CSV table of N, CA, C and O in Angstrom, one decimal:
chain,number,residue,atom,x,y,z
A,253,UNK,N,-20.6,21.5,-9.8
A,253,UNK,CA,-20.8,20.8,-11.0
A,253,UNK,C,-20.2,19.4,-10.9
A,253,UNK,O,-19.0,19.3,-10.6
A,254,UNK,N,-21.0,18.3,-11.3
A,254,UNK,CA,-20.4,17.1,-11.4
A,254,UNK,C,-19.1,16.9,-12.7
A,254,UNK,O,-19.3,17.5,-13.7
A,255,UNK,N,-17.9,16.0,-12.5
A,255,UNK,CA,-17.4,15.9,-13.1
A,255,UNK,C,-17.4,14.7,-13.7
A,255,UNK,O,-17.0,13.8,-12.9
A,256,UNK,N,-17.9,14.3,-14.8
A,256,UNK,CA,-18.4,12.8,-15.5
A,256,UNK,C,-17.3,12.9,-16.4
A,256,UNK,O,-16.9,13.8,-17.1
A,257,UNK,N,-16.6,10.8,-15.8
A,257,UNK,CA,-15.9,10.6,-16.3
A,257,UNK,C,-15.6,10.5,-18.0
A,257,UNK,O,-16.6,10.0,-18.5
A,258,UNK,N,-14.6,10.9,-18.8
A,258,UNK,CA,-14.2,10.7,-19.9
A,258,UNK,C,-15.1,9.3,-20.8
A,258,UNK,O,-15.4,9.3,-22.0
A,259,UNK,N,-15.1,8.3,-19.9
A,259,UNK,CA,-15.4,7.1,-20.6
A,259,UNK,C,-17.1,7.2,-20.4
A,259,UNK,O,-17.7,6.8,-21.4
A,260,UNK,N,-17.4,7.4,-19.9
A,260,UNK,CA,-18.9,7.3,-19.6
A,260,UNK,C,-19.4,8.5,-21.2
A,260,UNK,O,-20.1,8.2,-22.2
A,261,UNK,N,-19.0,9.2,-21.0
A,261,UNK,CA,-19.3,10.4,-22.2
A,261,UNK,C,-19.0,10.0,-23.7
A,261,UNK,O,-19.8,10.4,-24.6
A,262,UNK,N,-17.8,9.2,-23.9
A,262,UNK,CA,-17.5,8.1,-25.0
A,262,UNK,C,-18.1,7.2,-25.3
A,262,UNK,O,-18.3,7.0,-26.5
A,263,UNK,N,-18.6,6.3,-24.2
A,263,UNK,CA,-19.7,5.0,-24.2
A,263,UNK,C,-21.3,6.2,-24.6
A,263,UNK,O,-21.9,5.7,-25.6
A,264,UNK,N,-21.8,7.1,-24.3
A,264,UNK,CA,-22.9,7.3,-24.1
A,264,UNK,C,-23.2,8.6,-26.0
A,264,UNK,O,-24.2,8.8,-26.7
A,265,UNK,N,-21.8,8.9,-26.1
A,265,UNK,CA,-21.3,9.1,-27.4
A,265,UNK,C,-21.6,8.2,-28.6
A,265,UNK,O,-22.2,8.7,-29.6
A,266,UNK,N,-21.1,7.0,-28.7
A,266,UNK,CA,-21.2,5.8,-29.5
A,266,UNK,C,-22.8,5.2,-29.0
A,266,UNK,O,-22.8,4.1,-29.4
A,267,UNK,N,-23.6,5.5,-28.6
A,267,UNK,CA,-25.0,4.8,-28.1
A,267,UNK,C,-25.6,5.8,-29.2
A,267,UNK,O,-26.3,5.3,-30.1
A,268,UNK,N,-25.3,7.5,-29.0
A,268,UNK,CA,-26.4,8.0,-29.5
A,268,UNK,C,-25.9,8.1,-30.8
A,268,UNK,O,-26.9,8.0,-31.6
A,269,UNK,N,-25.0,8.2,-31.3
A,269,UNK,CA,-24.2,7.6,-32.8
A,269,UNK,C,-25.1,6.8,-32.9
A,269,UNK,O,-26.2,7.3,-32.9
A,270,UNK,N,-25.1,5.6,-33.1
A,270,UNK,CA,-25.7,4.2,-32.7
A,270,UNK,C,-27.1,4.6,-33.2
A,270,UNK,O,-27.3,4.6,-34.4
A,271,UNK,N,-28.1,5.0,-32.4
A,271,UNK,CA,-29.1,5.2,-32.2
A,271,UNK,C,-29.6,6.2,-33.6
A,271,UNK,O,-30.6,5.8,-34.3
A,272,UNK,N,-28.8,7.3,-33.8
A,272,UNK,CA,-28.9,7.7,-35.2
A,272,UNK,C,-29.0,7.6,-36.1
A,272,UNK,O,-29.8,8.1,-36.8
A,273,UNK,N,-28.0,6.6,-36.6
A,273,UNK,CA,-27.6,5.7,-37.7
A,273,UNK,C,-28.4,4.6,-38.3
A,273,UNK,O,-28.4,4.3,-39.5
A,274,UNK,N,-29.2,3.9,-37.1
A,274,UNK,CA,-30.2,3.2,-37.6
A,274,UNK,C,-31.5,4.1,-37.5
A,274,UNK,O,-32.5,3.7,-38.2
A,275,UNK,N,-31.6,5.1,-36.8
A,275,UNK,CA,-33.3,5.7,-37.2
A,275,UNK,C,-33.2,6.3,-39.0
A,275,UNK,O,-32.4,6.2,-39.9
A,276,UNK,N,-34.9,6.8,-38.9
A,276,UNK,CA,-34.6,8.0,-40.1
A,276,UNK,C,-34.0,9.2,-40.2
A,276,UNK,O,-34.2,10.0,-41.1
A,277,UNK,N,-33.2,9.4,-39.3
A,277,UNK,CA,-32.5,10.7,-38.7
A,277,UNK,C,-31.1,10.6,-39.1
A,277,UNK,O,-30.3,11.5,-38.9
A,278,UNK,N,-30.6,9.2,-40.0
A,278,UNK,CA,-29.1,8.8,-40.5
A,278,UNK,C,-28.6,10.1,-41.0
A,278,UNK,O,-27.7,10.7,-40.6
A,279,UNK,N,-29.6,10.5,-42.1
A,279,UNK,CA,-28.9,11.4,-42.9
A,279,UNK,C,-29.2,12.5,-42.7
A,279,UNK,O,-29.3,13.1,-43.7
A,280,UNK,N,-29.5,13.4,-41.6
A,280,UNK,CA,-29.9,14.6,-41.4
A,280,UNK,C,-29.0,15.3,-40.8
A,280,UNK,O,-28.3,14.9,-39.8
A,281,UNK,N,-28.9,16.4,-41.2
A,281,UNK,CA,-27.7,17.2,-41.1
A,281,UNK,C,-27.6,17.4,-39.4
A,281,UNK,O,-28.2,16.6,-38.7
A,282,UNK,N,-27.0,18.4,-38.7
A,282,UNK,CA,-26.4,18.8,-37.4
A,282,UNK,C,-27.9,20.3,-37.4
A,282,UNK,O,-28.7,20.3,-36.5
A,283,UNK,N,-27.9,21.0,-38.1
A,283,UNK,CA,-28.9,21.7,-37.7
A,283,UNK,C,-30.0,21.3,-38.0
A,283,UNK,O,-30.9,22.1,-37.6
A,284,UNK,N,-30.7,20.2,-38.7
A,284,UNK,CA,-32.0,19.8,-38.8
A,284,UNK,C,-32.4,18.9,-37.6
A,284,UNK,O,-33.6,18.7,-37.2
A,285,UNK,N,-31.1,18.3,-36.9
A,285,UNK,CA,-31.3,17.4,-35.5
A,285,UNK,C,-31.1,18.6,-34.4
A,285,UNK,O,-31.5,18.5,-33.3
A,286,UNK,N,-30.6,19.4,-34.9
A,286,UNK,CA,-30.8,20.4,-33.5
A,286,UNK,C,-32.2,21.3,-33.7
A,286,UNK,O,-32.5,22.0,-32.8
A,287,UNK,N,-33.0,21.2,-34.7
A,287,UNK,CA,-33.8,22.0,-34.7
A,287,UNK,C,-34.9,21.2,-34.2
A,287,UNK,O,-35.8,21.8,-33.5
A,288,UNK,N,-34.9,19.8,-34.4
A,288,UNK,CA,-35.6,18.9,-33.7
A,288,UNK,C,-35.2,18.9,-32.3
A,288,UNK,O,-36.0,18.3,-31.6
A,289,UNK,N,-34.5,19.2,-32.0
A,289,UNK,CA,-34.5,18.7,-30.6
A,289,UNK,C,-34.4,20.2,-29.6
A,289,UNK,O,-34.3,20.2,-28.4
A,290,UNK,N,-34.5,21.4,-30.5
A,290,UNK,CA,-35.0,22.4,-30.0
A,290,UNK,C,-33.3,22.9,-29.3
A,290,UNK,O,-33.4,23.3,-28.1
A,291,UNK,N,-32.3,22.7,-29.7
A,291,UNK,CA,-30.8,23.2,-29.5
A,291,UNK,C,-29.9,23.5,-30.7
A,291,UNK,O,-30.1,23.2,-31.9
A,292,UNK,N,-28.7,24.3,-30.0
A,292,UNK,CA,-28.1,24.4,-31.1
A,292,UNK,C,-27.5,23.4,-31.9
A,292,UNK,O,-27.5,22.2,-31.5
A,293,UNK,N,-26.7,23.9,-33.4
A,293,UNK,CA,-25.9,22.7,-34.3
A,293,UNK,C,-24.6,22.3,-33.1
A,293,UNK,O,-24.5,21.2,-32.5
A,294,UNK,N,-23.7,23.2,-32.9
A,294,UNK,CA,-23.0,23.1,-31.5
A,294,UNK,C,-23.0,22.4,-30.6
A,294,UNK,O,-21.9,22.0,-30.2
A,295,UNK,N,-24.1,22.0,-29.9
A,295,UNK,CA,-24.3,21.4,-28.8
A,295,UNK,C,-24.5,20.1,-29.3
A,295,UNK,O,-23.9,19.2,-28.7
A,296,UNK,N,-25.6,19.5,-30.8
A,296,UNK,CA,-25.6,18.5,-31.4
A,296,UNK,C,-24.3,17.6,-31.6
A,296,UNK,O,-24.2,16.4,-31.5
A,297,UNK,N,-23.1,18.9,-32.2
A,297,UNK,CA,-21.7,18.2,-32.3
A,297,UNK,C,-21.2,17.8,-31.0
A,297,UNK,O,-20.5,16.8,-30.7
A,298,UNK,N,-21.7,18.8,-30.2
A,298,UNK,CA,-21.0,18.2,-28.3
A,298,UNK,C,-21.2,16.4,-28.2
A,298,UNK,O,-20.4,15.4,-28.2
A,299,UNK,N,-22.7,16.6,-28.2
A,299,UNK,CA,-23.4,15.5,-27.7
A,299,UNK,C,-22.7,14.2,-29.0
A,299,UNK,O,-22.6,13.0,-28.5
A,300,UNK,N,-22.3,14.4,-30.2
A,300,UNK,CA,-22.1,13.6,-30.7
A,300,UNK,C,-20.8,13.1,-30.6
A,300,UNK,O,-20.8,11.8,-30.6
A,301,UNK,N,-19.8,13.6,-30.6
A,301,UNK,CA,-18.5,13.7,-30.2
A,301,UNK,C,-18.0,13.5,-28.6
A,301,UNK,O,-16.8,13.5,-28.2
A,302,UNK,N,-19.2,13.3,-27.7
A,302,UNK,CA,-18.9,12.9,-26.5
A,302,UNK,C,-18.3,14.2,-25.3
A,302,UNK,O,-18.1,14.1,-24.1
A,303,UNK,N,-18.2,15.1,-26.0
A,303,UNK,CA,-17.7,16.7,-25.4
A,303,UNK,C,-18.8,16.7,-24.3
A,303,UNK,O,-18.4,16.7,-23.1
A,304,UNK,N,-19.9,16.7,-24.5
A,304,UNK,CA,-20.6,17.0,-23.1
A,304,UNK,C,-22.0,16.0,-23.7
A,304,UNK,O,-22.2,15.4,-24.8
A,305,UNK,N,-22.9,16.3,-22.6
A,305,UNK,CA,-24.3,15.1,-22.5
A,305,UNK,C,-25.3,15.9,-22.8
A,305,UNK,O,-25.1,17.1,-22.8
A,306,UNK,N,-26.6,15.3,-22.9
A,306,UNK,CA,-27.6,16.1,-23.2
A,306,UNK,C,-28.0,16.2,-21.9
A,306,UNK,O,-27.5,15.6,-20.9
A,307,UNK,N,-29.3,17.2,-22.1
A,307,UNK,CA,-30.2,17.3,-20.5
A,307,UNK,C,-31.0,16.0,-21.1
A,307,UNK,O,-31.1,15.5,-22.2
A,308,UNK,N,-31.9,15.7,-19.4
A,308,UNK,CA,-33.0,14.6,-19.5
A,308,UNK,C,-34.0,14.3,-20.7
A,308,UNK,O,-34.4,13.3,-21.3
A,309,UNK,N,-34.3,16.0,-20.8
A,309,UNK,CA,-35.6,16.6,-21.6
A,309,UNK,C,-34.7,15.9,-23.4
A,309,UNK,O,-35.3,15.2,-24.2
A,310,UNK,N,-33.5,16.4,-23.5
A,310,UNK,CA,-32.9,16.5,-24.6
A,310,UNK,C,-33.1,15.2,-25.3
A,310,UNK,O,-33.7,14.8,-26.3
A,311,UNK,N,-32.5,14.7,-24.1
A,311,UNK,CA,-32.5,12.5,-24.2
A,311,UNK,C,-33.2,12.4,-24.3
A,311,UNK,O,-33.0,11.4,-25.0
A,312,UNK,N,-34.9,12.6,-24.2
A,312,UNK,CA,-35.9,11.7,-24.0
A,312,UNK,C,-36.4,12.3,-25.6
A,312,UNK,O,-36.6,11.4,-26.5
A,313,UNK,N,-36.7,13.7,-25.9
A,313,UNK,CA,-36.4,14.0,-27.2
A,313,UNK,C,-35.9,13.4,-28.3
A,313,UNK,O,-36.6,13.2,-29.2
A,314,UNK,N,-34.6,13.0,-28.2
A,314,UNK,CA,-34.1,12.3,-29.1
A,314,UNK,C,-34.4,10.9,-29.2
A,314,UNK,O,-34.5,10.4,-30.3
A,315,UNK,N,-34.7,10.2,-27.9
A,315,UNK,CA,-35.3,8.5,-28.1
A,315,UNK,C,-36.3,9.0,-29.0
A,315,UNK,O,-36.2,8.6,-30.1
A,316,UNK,N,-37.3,9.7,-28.8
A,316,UNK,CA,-39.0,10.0,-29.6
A,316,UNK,C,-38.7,10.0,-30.6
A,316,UNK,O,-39.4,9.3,-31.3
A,317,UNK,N,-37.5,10.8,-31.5
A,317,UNK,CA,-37.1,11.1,-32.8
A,317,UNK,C,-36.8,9.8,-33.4
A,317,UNK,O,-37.3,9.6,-34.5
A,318,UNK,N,-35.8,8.9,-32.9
A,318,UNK,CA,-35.3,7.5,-33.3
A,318,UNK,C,-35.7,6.8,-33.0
A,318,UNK,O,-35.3,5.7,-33.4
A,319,UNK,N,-36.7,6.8,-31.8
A,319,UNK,CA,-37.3,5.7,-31.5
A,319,UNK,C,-36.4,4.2,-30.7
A,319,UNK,O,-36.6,3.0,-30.7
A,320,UNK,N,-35.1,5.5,-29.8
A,320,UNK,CA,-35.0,4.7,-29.2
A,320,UNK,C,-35.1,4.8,-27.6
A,320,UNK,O,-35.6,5.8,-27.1
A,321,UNK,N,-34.7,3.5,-26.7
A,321,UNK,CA,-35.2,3.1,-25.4
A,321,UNK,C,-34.2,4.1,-24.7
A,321,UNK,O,-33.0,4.2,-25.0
A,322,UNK,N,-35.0,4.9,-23.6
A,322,UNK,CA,-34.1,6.3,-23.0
A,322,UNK,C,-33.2,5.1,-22.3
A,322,UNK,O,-32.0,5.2,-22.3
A,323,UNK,N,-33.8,3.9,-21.6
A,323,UNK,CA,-33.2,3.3,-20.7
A,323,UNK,C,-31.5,2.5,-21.5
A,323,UNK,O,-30.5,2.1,-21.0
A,324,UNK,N,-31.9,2.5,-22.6
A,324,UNK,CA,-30.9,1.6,-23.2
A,324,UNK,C,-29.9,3.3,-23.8
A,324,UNK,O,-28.7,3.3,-23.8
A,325,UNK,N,-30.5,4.2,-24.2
A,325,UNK,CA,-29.8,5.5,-24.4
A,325,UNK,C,-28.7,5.4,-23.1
A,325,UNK,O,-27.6,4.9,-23.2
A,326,UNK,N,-29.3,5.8,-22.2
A,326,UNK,CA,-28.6,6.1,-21.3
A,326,UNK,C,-27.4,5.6,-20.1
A,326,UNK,O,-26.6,6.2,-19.4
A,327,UNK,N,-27.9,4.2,-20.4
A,327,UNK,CA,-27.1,3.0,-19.9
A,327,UNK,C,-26.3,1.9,-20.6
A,327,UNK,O,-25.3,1.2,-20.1
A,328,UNK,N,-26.9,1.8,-21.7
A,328,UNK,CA,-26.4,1.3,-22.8
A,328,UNK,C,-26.7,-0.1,-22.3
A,328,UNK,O,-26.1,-1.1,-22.7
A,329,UNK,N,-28.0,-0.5,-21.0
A,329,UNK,CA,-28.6,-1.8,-20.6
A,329,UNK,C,-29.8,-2.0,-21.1
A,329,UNK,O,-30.7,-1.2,-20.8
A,330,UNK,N,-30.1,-3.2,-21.8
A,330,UNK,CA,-32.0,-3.1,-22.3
A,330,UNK,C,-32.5,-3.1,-21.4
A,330,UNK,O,-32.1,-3.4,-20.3
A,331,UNK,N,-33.9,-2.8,-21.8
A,331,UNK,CA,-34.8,-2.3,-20.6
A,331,UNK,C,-35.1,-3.5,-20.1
A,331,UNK,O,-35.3,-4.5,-20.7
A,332,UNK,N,-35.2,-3.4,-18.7
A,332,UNK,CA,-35.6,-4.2,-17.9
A,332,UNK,C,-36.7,-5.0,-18.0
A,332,UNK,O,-36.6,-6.2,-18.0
A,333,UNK,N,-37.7,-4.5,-18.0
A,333,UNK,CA,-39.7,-4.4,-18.3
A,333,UNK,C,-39.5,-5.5,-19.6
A,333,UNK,O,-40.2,-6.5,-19.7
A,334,UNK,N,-38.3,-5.2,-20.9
A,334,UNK,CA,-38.9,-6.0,-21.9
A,334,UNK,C,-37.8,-7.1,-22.3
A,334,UNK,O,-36.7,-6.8,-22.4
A,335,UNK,N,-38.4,-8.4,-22.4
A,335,UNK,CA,-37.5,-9.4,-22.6
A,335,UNK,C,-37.3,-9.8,-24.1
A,335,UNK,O,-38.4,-10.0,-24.6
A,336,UNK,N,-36.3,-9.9,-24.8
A,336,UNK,CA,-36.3,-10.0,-26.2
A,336,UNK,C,-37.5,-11.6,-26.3
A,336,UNK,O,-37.7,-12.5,-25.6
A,337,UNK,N,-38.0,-11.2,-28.0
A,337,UNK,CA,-38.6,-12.0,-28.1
A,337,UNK,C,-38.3,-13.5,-28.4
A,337,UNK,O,-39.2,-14.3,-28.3
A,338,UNK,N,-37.0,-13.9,-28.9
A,338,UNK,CA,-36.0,-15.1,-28.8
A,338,UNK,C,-35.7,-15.9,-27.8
A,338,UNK,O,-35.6,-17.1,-28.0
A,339,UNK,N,-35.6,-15.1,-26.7
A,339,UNK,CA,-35.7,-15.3,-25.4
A,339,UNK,C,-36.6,-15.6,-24.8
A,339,UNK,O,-36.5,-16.7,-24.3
A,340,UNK,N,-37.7,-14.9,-24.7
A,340,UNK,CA,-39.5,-15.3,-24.3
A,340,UNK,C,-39.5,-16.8,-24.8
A,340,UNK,O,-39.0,-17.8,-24.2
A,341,UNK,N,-39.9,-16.8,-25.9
A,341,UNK,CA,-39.7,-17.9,-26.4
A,341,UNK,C,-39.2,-19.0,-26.2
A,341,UNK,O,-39.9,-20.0,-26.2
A,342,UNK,N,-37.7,-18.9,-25.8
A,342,UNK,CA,-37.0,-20.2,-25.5
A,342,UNK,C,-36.9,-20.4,-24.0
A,342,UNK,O,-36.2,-21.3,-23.5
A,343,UNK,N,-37.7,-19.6,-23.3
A,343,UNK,CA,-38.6,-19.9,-21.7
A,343,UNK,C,-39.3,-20.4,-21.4
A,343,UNK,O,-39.4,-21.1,-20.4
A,344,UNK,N,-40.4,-20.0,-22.6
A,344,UNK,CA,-41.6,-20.7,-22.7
A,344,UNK,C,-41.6,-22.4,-22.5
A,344,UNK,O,-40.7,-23.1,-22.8
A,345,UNK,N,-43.2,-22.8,-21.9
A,345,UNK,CA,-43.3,-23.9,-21.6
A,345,UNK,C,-44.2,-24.6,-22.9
A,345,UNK,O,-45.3,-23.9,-23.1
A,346,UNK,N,-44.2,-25.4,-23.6
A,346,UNK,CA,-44.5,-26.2,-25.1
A,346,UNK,C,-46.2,-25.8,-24.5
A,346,UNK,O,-46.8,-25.2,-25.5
A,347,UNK,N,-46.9,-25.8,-23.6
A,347,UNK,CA,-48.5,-25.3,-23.3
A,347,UNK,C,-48.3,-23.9,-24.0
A,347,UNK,O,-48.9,-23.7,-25.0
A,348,UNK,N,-47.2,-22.8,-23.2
A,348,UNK,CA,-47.7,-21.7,-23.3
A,348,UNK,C,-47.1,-21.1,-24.7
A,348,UNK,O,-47.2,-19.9,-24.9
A,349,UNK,N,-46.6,-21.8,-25.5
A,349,UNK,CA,-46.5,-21.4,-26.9
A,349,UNK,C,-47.3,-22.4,-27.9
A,349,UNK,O,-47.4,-22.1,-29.1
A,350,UNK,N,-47.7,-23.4,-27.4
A,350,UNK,CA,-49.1,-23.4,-28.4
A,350,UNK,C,-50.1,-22.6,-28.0
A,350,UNK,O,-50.6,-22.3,-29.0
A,351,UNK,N,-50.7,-22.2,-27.2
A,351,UNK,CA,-51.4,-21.4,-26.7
A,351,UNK,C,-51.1,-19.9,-27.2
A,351,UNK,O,-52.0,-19.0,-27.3
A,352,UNK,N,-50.0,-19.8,-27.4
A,352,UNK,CA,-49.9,-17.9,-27.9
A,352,UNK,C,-50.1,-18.6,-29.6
A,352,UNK,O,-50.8,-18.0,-30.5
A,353,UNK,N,-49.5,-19.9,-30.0
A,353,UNK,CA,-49.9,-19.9,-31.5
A,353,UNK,C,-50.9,-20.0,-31.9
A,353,UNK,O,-50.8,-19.5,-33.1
A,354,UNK,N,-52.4,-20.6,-31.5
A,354,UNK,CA,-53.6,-20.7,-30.8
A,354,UNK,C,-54.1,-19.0,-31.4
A,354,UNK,O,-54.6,-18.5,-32.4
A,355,UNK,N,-53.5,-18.6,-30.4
A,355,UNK,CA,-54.2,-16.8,-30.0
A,355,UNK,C,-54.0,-16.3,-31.6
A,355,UNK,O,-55.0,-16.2,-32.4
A,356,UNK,N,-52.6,-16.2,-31.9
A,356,UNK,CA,-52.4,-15.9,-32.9
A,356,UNK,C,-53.0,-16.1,-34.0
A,356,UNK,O,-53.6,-15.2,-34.6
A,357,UNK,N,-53.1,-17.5,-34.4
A,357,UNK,CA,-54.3,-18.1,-35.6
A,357,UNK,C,-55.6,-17.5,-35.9
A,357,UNK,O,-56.1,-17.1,-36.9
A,358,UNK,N,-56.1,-17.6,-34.1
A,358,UNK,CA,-57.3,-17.3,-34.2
A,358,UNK,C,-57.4,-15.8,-34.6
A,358,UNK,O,-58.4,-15.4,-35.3
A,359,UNK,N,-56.4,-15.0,-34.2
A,359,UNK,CA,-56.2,-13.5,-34.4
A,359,UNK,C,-56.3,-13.6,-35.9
A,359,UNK,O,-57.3,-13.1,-36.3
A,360,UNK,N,-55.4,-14.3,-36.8
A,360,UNK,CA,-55.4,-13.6,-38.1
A,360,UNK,C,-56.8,-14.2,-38.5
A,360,UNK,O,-57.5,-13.4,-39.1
A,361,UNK,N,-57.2,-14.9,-38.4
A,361,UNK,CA,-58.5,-15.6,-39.0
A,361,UNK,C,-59.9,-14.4,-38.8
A,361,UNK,O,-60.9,-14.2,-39.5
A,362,UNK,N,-59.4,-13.9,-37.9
A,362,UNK,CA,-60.5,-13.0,-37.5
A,362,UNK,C,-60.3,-11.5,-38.8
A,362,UNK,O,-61.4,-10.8,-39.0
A,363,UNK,N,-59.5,-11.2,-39.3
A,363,UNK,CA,-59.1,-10.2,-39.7
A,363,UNK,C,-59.6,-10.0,-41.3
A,363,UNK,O,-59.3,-9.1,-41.9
């Protein structure tokens, strides 16, 4: 059995906190999130309290429920694949954001 350190379980503790709190899942008790995620209330308090981790299946479970990124779940790093849109943005070259503003226009116009 792997022994995972104290702080890693704390950090990954406060993510899925985190992650809770802003879904629709804020206010849902300890057995209505274990019943969603197909475990006990017990294991919910583990996982929340940092006592122990979920399995993969559990994690990926619970992003679906809150809708959040397993990769940022798990790492507490955003995902790689997506660049915030603030950022895109202030990359962009003055062509290729008139051009997505362009797309856009024409998009709502069509609607």
């Amino acid at each position: 059995m792997i022994k995972i350190p104290e702080e890693v379980k704390a950090e990954f503790s406060a993510r899925i906190n985190q992650a809770l709190k802003s879904s629709d899942w804020a206010y849902a008790t300890q057995k209505e999130l274990a019943e969603a995620l197909h475990v006990t209330p017990s294991q919910v308090s583990n996982y929340l309290t940092g006592q122990r981790l979920p399995s993969l299946q559990v994690a990926r479970t619970f992003c679906d429920l809150t809708g959040t990124n397993l990769e940022w779940l798990l790492t507490g790093q955003a995902p790689r694949g997506n660049r915030d849109l603030f950022q895109a943005w202030a990359q962009a070259s003055d062509a290729e954001r008139a051009s997505f503003l362009l797309k856009l226009a024409k998009a709502s116009i069509t609607k």
